[in-house]
Amino acid sequence: MTAEPLERSLDHDPLTRPGLPPDDLPLDLRTARESDLPELRRLDEEVFQDFAYPGFLLRQLFDMYEEHFLVLDDGTGRLRGYVLAATRTLGRDSWILGLCVTPDRRRHGLGRELMREVLSRLRRDGIQVVRLTVEPANLAAIFLYRSLGFRPEEPDGGLRPDYFGPGVHRQIMRLDLAPDRGLP
Ligand SMILES: CC(C)(COP(=O)(O)OP(=O)(O)OC[C@H]1O[C@@H](n2cnc3c(N)ncnc32)[C@H](O)[C@@H]1OP(=O)(O)O)[C@@H](O)C(=O)NCCC(=O)NCCS
């Protein structure tokens, strides 16, 4: 699939193209800001519903991991996706705690762009191992992670029954970040 128009930035304002309908606007992939929190909460609830982060936790995750909290900004006040990675300094490892793209923008390469950017920042910051959990039937996410080099973390093919409580199983996937190697 062809990637959507995408502008990566850290410091400049999102690009806008007056006259175009919102869904044709290029997206700005940038670090999350404090002012994004209400929209991030709305987006998280839209996509994850019962598994959305409570507002207070999202706030504290932002406080802790701001530099690895990235959003896709459409320039109209709406966010179309985010990725969040949490790091552990002592272990030089990281967990992806959230990844999503709004349903209307899926299958255009945006999930991969979010992941590639956060993995690139993690590598730059000296992180060597990245893990994540995924619902074992979530093939869209699993295919995406596999395409980036993630593999199930043994034992049992990464399967962890009741990981998030009774009946809420997860697969754990892992990527080793070599400092000198690029991402797929
Ligand atoms: C998972 C998710 C982030 C993928 O975002 P996306 O922007 O649609 O993904 P991309 O377009 O970048 O796809 C990258 C690759 O992932 C795989 N993929 C993505 N969606 C897929 C689908 N519906 N079916 C099969 N493969 C899929 C493909 O390998 C794809 O590469 P290709 O387009 O070259 O075939 C998105 O589906 C989503 O937000 N899902 C709901 C939230 C979620 O499940 N998050 C992950 C929690 S662990």
PDB file of N, CA, C and O and ligand atoms in Angstrom, residues 1 47-48 98-102 105-113 132-135 138-145 147, ligand 1:
ATOM      1  N   MET A   1       0.844  -1.201   0.000  1.00  0.00           N
ATOM      2  CA  MET A   1       0.000   0.000   0.000  1.00  0.00           C
ATOM      3  C   MET A   1       0.878   1.249   0.000  1.00  0.00           C
ATOM      4  O   MET A   1       1.933   1.272   0.607  1.00  0.00           O
ATOM      5  N   VAL A  47     -10.903   3.858  19.720  1.00  0.00           N
ATOM      6  CA  VAL A  47     -10.283   2.648  19.162  1.00  0.00           C
ATOM      7  C   VAL A  47     -10.332   1.483  20.151  1.00  0.00           C
ATOM      8  O   VAL A  47     -10.685   0.363  19.783  1.00  0.00           O
ATOM      9  N   PHE A  48      -9.990   1.735  21.415  1.00  0.00           N
ATOM     10  CA  PHE A  48      -9.805   0.616  22.347  1.00  0.00           C
ATOM     11  C   PHE A  48     -11.003   0.351  23.258  1.00  0.00           C
ATOM     12  O   PHE A  48     -11.029  -0.667  23.952  1.00  0.00           O
ATOM     13  N   GLY A  98       0.974   1.338  23.443  1.00  0.00           N
ATOM     14  CA  GLY A  98      -0.212   1.689  22.665  1.00  0.00           C
ATOM     15  C   GLY A  98       0.163   1.996  21.231  1.00  0.00           C
ATOM     16  O   GLY A  98       1.206   2.608  20.964  1.00  0.00           O
ATOM     17  N   LEU A  99      -0.679   1.528  20.332  1.00  0.00           N
ATOM     18  CA  LEU A  99      -0.525   1.849  18.904  1.00  0.00           C
ATOM     19  C   LEU A  99      -1.911   1.815  18.300  1.00  0.00           C
ATOM     20  O   LEU A  99      -2.642   0.832  18.476  1.00  0.00           O
ATOM     21  N   CYS A 100      -2.270   2.854  17.586  1.00  0.00           N
ATOM     22  CA  CYS A 100      -3.531   2.789  16.849  1.00  0.00           C
ATOM     23  C   CYS A 100      -3.558   3.812  15.723  1.00  0.00           C
ATOM     24  O   CYS A 100      -2.814   4.800  15.734  1.00  0.00           O
ATOM     25  N   VAL A 101      -4.423   3.495  14.759  1.00  0.00           N
ATOM     26  CA  VAL A 101      -4.741   4.392  13.654  1.00  0.00           C
ATOM     27  C   VAL A 101      -6.264   4.379  13.560  1.00  0.00           C
ATOM     28  O   VAL A 101      -6.892   3.315  13.743  1.00  0.00           O
ATOM     29  N   THR A 102      -6.882   5.520  13.296  1.00  0.00           N
ATOM     30  CA  THR A 102      -8.348   5.537  13.211  1.00  0.00           C
ATOM     31  C   THR A 102      -8.809   4.672  12.038  1.00  0.00           C
ATOM     32  O   THR A 102      -8.111   4.571  11.019  1.00  0.00           O
ATOM     33  N   ARG A 105      -8.386   5.609   8.392  1.00  0.00           N
ATOM     34  CA  ARG A 105      -7.041   5.848   7.848  1.00  0.00           C
ATOM     35  C   ARG A 105      -6.179   4.581   7.820  1.00  0.00           C
ATOM     36  O   ARG A 105      -4.971   4.672   7.597  1.00  0.00           O
ATOM     37  N   ARG A 106      -6.796   3.450   8.048  1.00  0.00           N
ATOM     38  CA  ARG A 106      -5.981   2.222   8.100  1.00  0.00           C
ATOM     39  C   ARG A 106      -5.608   1.724   6.710  1.00  0.00           C
ATOM     40  O   ARG A 106      -6.220   2.084   5.727  1.00  0.00           O
ATOM     41  N   ARG A 107      -4.603   0.876   6.668  1.00  0.00           N
ATOM     42  CA  ARG A 107      -4.077   0.252   5.446  1.00  0.00           C
ATOM     43  C   ARG A 107      -3.480   1.267   4.488  1.00  0.00           C
ATOM     44  O   ARG A 107      -3.539   1.107   3.276  1.00  0.00           O
ATOM     45  N   HIS A 108      -2.913   2.342   5.025  1.00  0.00           N
ATOM     46  CA  HIS A 108      -2.195   3.312   4.200  1.00  0.00           C
ATOM     47  C   HIS A 108      -0.772   3.529   4.708  1.00  0.00           C
ATOM     48  O   HIS A 108      -0.167   4.562   4.434  1.00  0.00           O
ATOM     49  N   GLY A 109      -0.287   2.583   5.457  1.00  0.00           N
ATOM     50  CA  GLY A 109       1.106   2.660   5.890  1.00  0.00           C
ATOM     51  C   GLY A 109       1.354   3.494   7.144  1.00  0.00           C
ATOM     52  O   GLY A 109       2.501   3.685   7.541  1.00  0.00           O
ATOM     53  N   LEU A 110       0.283   3.985   7.774  1.00  0.00           N
ATOM     54  CA  LEU A 110       0.479   4.903   8.900  1.00  0.00           C
ATOM     55  C   LEU A 110       0.917   4.182  10.179  1.00  0.00           C
ATOM     56  O   LEU A 110       1.755   4.689  10.928  1.00  0.00           O
ATOM     57  N   GLY A 111       0.338   3.006  10.435  1.00  0.00           N
ATOM     58  CA  GLY A 111       0.767   2.235  11.600  1.00  0.00           C
ATOM     59  C   GLY A 111       2.251   1.910  11.498  1.00  0.00           C
ATOM     60  O   GLY A 111       3.003   2.038  12.476  1.00  0.00           O
ATOM     61  N   ARG A 112       2.672   1.522  10.311  1.00  0.00           N
ATOM     62  CA  ARG A 112       4.101   1.213  10.125  1.00  0.00           C
ATOM     63  C   ARG A 112       4.952   2.463  10.341  1.00  0.00           C
ATOM     64  O   ARG A 112       6.011   2.402  10.965  1.00  0.00           O
ATOM     65  N   GLU A 113       4.495   3.615   9.832  1.00  0.00           N
ATOM     66  CA  GLU A 113       5.269   4.859  10.005  1.00  0.00           C
ATOM     67  C   GLU A 113       5.406   5.213  11.486  1.00  0.00           C
ATOM     68  O   GLU A 113       6.475   5.620  11.940  1.00  0.00           O
ATOM     69  N   LEU A 132       6.195  -6.052  23.282  1.00  0.00           N
ATOM     70  CA  LEU A 132       4.803  -5.601  23.260  1.00  0.00           C
ATOM     71  C   LEU A 132       3.899  -6.795  23.496  1.00  0.00           C
ATOM     72  O   LEU A 132       4.325  -7.946  23.364  1.00  0.00           O
ATOM     73  N   THR A 133       2.665  -6.513  23.871  1.00  0.00           N
ATOM     74  CA  THR A 133       1.669  -7.571  23.950  1.00  0.00           C
ATOM     75  C   THR A 133       0.626  -7.311  22.877  1.00  0.00           C
ATOM     76  O   THR A 133       0.313  -6.158  22.565  1.00  0.00           O
ATOM     77  N   VAL A 134       0.111  -8.408  22.333  1.00  0.00           N
ATOM     78  CA  VAL A 134      -0.929  -8.284  21.312  1.00  0.00           C
ATOM     79  C   VAL A 134      -1.951  -9.386  21.535  1.00  0.00           C
ATOM     80  O   VAL A 134      -1.598 -10.492  21.962  1.00  0.00           O
ATOM     81  N   GLU A 135      -3.201  -9.037  21.272  1.00  0.00           N
ATOM     82  CA  GLU A 135      -4.264 -10.026  21.372  1.00  0.00           C
ATOM     83  C   GLU A 135      -4.007 -11.082  20.292  1.00  0.00           C
ATOM     84  O   GLU A 135      -3.774 -10.733  19.140  1.00  0.00           O
ATOM     85  N   ASN A 138      -5.450 -10.741  16.836  1.00  0.00           N
ATOM     86  CA  ASN A 138      -5.320  -9.441  16.159  1.00  0.00           C
ATOM     87  C   ASN A 138      -4.279  -9.552  15.038  1.00  0.00           C
ATOM     88  O   ASN A 138      -3.144  -9.093  15.154  1.00  0.00           O
ATOM     89  N   LEU A 139      -4.705 -10.161  13.937  1.00  0.00           N
ATOM     90  CA  LEU A 139      -3.748 -10.477  12.879  1.00  0.00           C
ATOM     91  C   LEU A 139      -3.203  -9.226  12.205  1.00  0.00           C
ATOM     92  O   LEU A 139      -2.051  -9.204  11.763  1.00  0.00           O
ATOM     93  N   ALA A 140      -4.024  -8.175  12.096  1.00  0.00           N
ATOM     94  CA  ALA A 140      -3.530  -6.939  11.473  1.00  0.00           C
ATOM     95  C   ALA A 140      -2.291  -6.451  12.224  1.00  0.00           C
ATOM     96  O   ALA A 140      -1.243  -6.162  11.623  1.00  0.00           O
ATOM     97  N   ALA A 141      -2.406  -6.381  13.548  1.00  0.00           N
ATOM     98  CA  ALA A 141      -1.274  -5.902  14.346  1.00  0.00           C
ATOM     99  C   ALA A 141      -0.111  -6.895  14.290  1.00  0.00           C
ATOM    100  O   ALA A 141       1.051  -6.496  14.142  1.00  0.00           O
ATOM    101  N   ILE A 142      -0.421  -8.183  14.363  1.00  0.00           N
ATOM    102  CA  ILE A 142       0.658  -9.187  14.360  1.00  0.00           C
ATOM    103  C   ILE A 142       1.429  -9.141  13.038  1.00  0.00           C
ATOM    104  O   ILE A 142       2.667  -9.172  13.012  1.00  0.00           O
ATOM    105  N   PHE A 143       0.709  -9.017  11.917  1.00  0.00           N
ATOM    106  CA  PHE A 143       1.408  -8.923  10.623  1.00  0.00           C
ATOM    107  C   PHE A 143       2.282  -7.680  10.562  1.00  0.00           C
ATOM    108  O   PHE A 143       3.399  -7.701  10.040  1.00  0.00           O
ATOM    109  N   LEU A 144       1.744  -6.588  11.085  1.00  0.00           N
ATOM    110  CA  LEU A 144       2.541  -5.349  11.100  1.00  0.00           C
ATOM    111  C   LEU A 144       3.813  -5.542  11.927  1.00  0.00           C
ATOM    112  O   LEU A 144       4.922  -5.232  11.470  1.00  0.00           O
ATOM    113  N   TYR A 145       3.662  -6.088  13.145  1.00  0.00           N
ATOM    114  CA  TYR A 145       4.834  -6.253  14.005  1.00  0.00           C
ATOM    115  C   TYR A 145       5.838  -7.226  13.389  1.00  0.00           C
ATOM    116  O   TYR A 145       7.042  -7.002  13.434  1.00  0.00           O
ATOM    117  N   SER A 147       6.340  -7.736  10.276  1.00  0.00           N
ATOM    118  CA  SER A 147       7.005  -7.086   9.140  1.00  0.00           C
ATOM    119  C   SER A 147       8.119  -6.145   9.612  1.00  0.00           C
ATOM    120  O   SER A 147       9.015  -5.810   8.838  1.00  0.00           O
TER     121      SER A 147
HETATM  122  C1  LIG B   1      -2.844  -2.363  13.891  1.00  0.00           C
HETATM  123  C2  LIG B   1      -3.013  -1.006  13.222  1.00  0.00           C
HETATM  124  C3  LIG B   1      -2.309   0.046  14.064  1.00  0.00           C
HETATM  125  C4  LIG B   1      -2.361  -1.040  11.839  1.00  0.00           C
HETATM  126  O1  LIG B   1      -2.373   0.273  11.315  1.00  0.00           O
HETATM  127  P1  LIG B   1      -2.410   0.534   9.738  1.00  0.00           P
HETATM  128  O2  LIG B   1      -2.057   1.951   9.508  1.00  0.00           O
HETATM  129  O3  LIG B   1      -3.691   0.070   9.182  1.00  0.00           O
HETATM  130  O4  LIG B   1      -1.258  -0.425   9.237  1.00  0.00           O
HETATM  131  P2  LIG B   1      -0.353  -0.243   7.933  1.00  0.00           P
HETATM  132  O5  LIG B   1      -1.179   0.286   6.833  1.00  0.00           O
HETATM  133  O6  LIG B   1       0.871   0.514   8.304  1.00  0.00           O
HETATM  134  O7  LIG B   1      -0.006  -1.753   7.628  1.00  0.00           O
HETATM  135  C5  LIG B   1       1.287  -2.264   7.773  1.00  0.00           C
HETATM  136  C6  LIG B   1       1.236  -3.759   7.601  1.00  0.00           C
HETATM  137  O8  LIG B   1       0.464  -4.342   8.644  1.00  0.00           O
HETATM  138  C7  LIG B   1      -0.287  -5.455   8.130  1.00  0.00           C
HETATM  139  N1  LIG B   1      -1.709  -5.152   8.212  1.00  0.00           N
HETATM  140  C8  LIG B   1      -2.271  -4.005   8.655  1.00  0.00           C
HETATM  141  N2  LIG B   1      -3.614  -4.119   8.648  1.00  0.00           N
HETATM  142  C9  LIG B   1      -3.892  -5.358   8.200  1.00  0.00           C
HETATM  143  C10 LIG B   1      -5.096  -6.073   7.995  1.00  0.00           C
HETATM  144  N3  LIG B   1      -6.298  -5.528   8.230  1.00  0.00           N
HETATM  145  N4  LIG B   1      -5.016  -7.334   7.531  1.00  0.00           N
HETATM  146  C11 LIG B   1      -3.837  -7.901   7.287  1.00  0.00           C
HETATM  147  N5  LIG B   1      -2.643  -7.268   7.455  1.00  0.00           N
HETATM  148  C12 LIG B   1      -2.676  -6.022   7.917  1.00  0.00           C
HETATM  149  C13 LIG B   1       0.156  -5.625   6.704  1.00  0.00           C
HETATM  150  O9  LIG B   1       1.287  -6.479   6.718  1.00  0.00           O
HETATM  151  C14 LIG B   1       0.558  -4.214   6.339  1.00  0.00           C
HETATM  152  O10 LIG B   1       1.466  -4.165   5.267  1.00  0.00           O
HETATM  153  P3  LIG B   1       0.903  -4.047   3.744  1.00  0.00           P
HETATM  154  O11 LIG B   1      -0.112  -2.944   3.735  1.00  0.00           O
HETATM  155  O12 LIG B   1       2.138  -3.727   2.974  1.00  0.00           O
HETATM  156  O13 LIG B   1       0.284  -5.371   3.449  1.00  0.00           O
HETATM  157  C15 LIG B   1      -4.506  -0.649  13.048  1.00  0.00           C
HETATM  158  O14 LIG B   1      -5.149  -1.727  12.388  1.00  0.00           O
HETATM  159  C16 LIG B   1      -5.236  -0.363  14.353  1.00  0.00           C
HETATM  160  O15 LIG B   1      -5.202   0.755  14.857  1.00  0.00           O
HETATM  161  N6  LIG B   1      -5.901  -1.377  14.911  1.00  0.00           N
HETATM  162  C17 LIG B   1      -6.699  -1.198  16.152  1.00  0.00           C
HETATM  163  C18 LIG B   1      -5.798  -0.992  17.357  1.00  0.00           C
HETATM  164  C19 LIG B   1      -4.828  -2.133  17.514  1.00  0.00           C
HETATM  165  O16 LIG B   1      -5.161  -3.295  17.321  1.00  0.00           O
HETATM  166  N7  LIG B   1      -3.585  -1.771  17.924  1.00  0.00           N
HETATM  167  C20 LIG B   1      -2.563  -2.735  18.179  1.00  0.00           C
HETATM  168  C21 LIG B   1      -2.679  -3.215  19.571  1.00  0.00           C
HETATM  169  S1  LIG B   1      -1.394  -4.392  19.945  1.00  0.00           S
END
